[in-house]
C-alpha atoms as one frame of an Amber mdcrd trajectory, in Angstrom:
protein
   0.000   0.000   0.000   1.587   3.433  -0.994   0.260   6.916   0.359  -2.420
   5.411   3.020  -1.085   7.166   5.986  -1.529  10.630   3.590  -5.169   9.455
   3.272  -5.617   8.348   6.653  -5.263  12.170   7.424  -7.406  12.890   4.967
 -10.009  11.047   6.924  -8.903  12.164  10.661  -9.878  15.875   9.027 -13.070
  14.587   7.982 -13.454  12.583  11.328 -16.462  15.424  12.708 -19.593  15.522
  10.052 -19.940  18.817  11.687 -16.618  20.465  10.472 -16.853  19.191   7.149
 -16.421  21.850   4.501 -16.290  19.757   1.412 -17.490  16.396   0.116 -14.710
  13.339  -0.873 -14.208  11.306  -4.213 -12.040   8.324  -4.388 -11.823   7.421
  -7.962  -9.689   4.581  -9.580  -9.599   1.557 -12.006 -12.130  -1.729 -12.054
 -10.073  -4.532 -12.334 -12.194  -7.318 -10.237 -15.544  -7.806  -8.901 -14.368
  -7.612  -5.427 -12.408  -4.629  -6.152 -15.036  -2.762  -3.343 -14.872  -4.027
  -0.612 -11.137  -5.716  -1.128  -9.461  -2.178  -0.936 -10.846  -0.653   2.270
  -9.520  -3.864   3.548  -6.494  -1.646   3.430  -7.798   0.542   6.226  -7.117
   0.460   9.855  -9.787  -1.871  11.870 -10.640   1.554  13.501 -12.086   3.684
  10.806 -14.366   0.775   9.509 -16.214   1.490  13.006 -17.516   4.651  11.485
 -20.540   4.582   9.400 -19.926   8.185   9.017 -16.744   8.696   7.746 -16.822
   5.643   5.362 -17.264   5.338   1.799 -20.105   5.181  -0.532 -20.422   3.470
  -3.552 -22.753   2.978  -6.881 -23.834  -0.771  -6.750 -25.531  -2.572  -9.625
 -29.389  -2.441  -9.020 -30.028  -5.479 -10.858 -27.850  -7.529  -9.198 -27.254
  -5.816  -5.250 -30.787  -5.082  -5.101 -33.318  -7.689  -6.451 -34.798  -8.181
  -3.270 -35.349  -7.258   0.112 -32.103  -9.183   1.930 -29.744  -7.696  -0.455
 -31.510  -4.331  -0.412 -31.062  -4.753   3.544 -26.964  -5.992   3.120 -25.580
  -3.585   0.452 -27.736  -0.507   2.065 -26.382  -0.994   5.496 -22.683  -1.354
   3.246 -23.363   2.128   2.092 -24.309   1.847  -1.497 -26.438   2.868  -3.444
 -29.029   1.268  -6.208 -27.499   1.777  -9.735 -29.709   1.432 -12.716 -26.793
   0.194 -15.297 -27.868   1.771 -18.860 -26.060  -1.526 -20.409 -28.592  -3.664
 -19.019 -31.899  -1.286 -17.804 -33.627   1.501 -19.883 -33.348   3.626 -16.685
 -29.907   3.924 -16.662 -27.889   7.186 -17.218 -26.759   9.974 -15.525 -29.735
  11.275 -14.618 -31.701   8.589 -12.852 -32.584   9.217  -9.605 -29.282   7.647
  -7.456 -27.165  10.234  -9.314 -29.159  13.114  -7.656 -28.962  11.334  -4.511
 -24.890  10.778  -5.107 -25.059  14.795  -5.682 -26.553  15.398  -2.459 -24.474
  13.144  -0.681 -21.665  15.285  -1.094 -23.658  18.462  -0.182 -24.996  19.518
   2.805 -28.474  18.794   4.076 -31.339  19.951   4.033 -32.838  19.306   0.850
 -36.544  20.610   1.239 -37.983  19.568  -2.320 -37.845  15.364  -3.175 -36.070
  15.109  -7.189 -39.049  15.345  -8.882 -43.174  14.165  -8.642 -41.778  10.886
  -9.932 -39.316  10.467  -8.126 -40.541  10.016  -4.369 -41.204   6.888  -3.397
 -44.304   5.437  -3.506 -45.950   3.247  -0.124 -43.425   0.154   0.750 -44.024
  -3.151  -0.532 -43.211  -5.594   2.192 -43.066  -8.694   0.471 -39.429 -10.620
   1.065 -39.429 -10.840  -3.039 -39.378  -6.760  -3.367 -36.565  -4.575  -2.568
 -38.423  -1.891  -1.126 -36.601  -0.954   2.303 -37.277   1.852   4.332 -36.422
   4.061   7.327 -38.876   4.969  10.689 -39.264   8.681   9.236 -40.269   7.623
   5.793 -42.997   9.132   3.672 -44.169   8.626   0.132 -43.205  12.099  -0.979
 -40.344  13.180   1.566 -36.657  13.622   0.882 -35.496  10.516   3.838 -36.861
   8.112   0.994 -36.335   7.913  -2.605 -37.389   5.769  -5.564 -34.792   4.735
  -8.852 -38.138   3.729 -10.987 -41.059   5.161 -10.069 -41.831   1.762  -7.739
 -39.607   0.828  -5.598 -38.379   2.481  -2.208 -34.904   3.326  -0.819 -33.846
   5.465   2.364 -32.054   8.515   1.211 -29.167   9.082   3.525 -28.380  12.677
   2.305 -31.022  13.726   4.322 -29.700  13.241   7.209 -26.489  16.028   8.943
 -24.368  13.307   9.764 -23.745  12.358   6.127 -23.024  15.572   5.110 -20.403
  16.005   2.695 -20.097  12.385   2.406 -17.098  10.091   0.589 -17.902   8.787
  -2.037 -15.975   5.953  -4.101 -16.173   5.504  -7.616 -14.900   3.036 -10.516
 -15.893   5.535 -13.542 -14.940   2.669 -15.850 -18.201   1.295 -14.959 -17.319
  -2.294 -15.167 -14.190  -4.887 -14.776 -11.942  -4.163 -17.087  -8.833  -6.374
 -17.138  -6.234  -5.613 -19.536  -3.161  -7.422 -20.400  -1.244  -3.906 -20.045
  -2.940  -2.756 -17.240  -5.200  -0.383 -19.466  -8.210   1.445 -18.906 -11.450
   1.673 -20.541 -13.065   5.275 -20.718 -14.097   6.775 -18.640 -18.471   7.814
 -18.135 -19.682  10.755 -17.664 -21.575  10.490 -13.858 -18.068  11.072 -12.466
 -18.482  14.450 -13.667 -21.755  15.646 -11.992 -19.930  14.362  -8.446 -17.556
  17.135  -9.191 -19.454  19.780 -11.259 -22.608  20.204  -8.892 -21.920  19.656
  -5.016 -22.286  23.166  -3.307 -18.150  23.165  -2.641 -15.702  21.392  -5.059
 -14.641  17.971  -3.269 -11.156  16.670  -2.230 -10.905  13.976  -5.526  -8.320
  11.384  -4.605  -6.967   9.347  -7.495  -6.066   5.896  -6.510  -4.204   2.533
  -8.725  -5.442  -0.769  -8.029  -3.575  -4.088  -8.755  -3.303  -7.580  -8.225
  -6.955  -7.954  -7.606  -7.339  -9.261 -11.150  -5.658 -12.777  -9.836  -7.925
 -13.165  -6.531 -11.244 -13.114  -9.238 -10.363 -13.327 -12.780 -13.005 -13.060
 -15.047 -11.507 -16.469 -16.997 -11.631 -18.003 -13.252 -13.270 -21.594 -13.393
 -14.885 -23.292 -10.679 -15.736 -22.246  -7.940 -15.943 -19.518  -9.300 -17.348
 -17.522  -6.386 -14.315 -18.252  -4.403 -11.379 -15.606  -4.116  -8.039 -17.285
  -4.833  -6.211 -16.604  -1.793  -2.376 -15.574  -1.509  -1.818 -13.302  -4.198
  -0.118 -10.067  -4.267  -2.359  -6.681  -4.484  -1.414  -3.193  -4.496  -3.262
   0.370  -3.970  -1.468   3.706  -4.698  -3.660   6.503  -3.418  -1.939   9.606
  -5.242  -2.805  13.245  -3.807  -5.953  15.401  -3.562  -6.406  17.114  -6.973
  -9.715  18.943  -5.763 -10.553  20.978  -2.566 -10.603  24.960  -2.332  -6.877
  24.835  -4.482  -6.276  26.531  -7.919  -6.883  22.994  -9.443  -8.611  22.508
 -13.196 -11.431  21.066 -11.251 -12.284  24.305  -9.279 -12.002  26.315 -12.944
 -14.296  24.121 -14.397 -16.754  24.164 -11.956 -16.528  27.936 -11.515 -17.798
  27.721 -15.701 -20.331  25.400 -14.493 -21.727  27.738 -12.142 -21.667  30.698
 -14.755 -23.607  28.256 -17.001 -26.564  27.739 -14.259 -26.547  31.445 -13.548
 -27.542  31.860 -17.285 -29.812  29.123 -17.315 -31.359  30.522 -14.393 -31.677
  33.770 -15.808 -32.680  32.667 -19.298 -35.679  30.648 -17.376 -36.430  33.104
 -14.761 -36.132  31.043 -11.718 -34.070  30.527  -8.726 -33.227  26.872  -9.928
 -34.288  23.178  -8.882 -33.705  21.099  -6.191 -30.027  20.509  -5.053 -28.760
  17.700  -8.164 -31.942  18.336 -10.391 -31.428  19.759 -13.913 -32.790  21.789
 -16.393 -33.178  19.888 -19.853 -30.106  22.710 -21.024 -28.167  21.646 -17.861
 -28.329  18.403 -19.116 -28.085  18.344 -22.935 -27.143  22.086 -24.195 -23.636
  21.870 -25.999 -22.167  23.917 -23.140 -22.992  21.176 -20.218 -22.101  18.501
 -22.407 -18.263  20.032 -23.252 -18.117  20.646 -19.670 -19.049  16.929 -18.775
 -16.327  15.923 -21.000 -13.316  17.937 -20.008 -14.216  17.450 -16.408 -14.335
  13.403 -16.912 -10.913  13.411 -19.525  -9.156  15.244 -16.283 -10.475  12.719
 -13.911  -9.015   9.859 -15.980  -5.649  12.096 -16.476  -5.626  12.084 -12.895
  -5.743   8.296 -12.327  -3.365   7.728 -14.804  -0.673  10.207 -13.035  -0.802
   8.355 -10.558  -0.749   4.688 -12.375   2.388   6.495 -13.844   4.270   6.878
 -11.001   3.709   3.359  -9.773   6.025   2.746 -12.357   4.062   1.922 -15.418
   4.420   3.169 -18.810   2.305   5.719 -21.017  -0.847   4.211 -22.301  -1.919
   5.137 -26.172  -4.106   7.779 -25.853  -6.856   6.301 -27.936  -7.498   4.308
 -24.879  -9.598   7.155 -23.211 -11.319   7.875 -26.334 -15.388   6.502 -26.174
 -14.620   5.795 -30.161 -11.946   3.099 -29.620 -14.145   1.094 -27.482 -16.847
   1.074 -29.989 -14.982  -1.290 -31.834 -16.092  -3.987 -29.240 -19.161  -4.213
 -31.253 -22.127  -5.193 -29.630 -19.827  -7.616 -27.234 -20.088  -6.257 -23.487
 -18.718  -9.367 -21.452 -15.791 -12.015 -21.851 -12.839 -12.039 -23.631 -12.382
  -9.277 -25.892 -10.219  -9.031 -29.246  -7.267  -7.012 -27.585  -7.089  -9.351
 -25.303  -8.522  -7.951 -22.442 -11.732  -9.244 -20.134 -14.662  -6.967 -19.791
 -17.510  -8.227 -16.644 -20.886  -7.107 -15.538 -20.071  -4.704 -12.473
């Protein structure tokens, strides 16, 4: 492990909900299914006592929440349901957990629920539903949310103590395991985490390896068991966000000129804290800013995958267009060489 005791401060400054200032990203490579939780395995038995000062993370909604004991497990694990747009209609970066993400790394309170369908509807009890729920729910208040219209989830922006939350997040948005220790591109929701919070987060690159021989995606059976006694690694490189003069904190100071006009343009004092405007979310302006803000992101990682020692990648590997030659082909062995799995 390289750089931990620079994050463990990190965390000791972050120890207090109240003194927060700022939200945290952790952002690196996907190169096993167990990548989260294997690499907060890393921490110190102490800060995985605190629910508060622990990470959150995007889990698949399809496969961590298809019913109510998972919805139970991977909530109290401090994710959140993911609609995946490779395998659900509702996927994207603008369903309903990326709003919730937003607000995550904000602080509370959030008055207004996303949107009128958005809320979440009464709780379905029934073991074969995911619905879960808090004491304080209510069909159309912010502690509760829904991803589809249907189903329930507690929100847990709205409460102070997960203010300016961390957040951890594999913007590959799968396993990707490369021969050459490549990356896929990288999507776009990485972006919003940064552009929209009310104060620019501390955004901590990190460099995973090894995991890729504990579960390989060619692994036979059992396949559900980790191969044990292999050797793993996790660079965590140094913050690249916060209050500094970083690229981060220019681009979201354009962001905010672009809501300013939108607001103007629209004559209104804006929407709820992560809801958009349709301009906010297609106009040519948000879109370039999306784009810049997600190519720095993956810069970021790979400054720090370059000083573990690894060589340049082409650059056509962060380029959407290069990956399009897959084809239709999401999973399995791939022609460069490479494996590509669900999560």
């Amino acid at each position: 492990v390289h750089g931990l005791e620079r994050f463990l401060r990190t965390l000791d400054r972050r120890k207090d909900p109240t003194q927060r200032r700022r939200g945290l990203i952790t952002v690196s490579n996907h190169i096993c299914v167990m990548d989260d939780p294997f690499i907060w395995g890393v921490l110190p038995f102490s800060y995985q006592l605190d629910p508060n000062n622990h990470r959150w993370a995007l889990a698949a909604h399809d496969i961590c929440f298809t019913n109510k004991i998972f919805s139970t497990l991977f909530s109290l694990g401090q994710t959140l349901p993911t609609h995946r747009i490779g395998h659900s209609p509702l996927g994207g970066l603008f369903q309903p957990t990326m709003t919730e993400a937003v607000r995550l790394m904000s602080h509370p309170p959030f008055t207004t629920p996303y949107s009128s369908t958005s809320s979440a509807p009464p709780v379905d009890k029934a073991l074969s539903s995911p619905d879960i729920t808090d004491p304080f729910s209510s069909p159309n208040h912010t502690y509760t949310y829904s991803t589809n219209g249907i189903d329930t989830f507690p929100a847990p922006s709205a409460y102070d103590t997960r203010q300016y939350s961390w957040i951890h997040v594999f913007p590959e948005g799968r396993v990707h395991q490369h021969p050459q220790k490549m990356m896929r591109y990288f999507k776009w929701g990485i972006a919003r985490l940064i552009l929209e919070p009310d104060e620019c987060p501390d955004i901590i690159p990190m460099w995973l390896e090894g995991n890729v021989q504990i579960m390989h995606e060619a692994r036979e059976w059992p396949r559900f068991v980790p191969r044990i006694g292999k050797h793993c690694g996790v660079w965590f490189g140094n913050n690249v966000g916060g209050d500094g003069s970083t690229i981060f904190n220019e681009l979201r100071r354009q962001w905010q000129e672009l809501v300013a006009e939108d607001e103007k343009r629209e004559g209104r004092r804006g929407f709820a804290m992560g809801v958009l405007s349709d301009r906010l979310k297609y106009g040519e302006k948000a879109v370039a800013l999306r784009e810049e803000c997600t190519r720095q992101i993956r810069a970021a990682v790979l400054a720090v995958r370059r000083k573990r020692g690894l060589p340049d990648e082409d650059p056509k590997q962060g380029l959407v267009e290069t990956w399009r030659q897959e084809g239709g082909k999401k999973e399995g062995k791939m022609d460069d060489g490479s494996w590509v799995g669900r999560t």
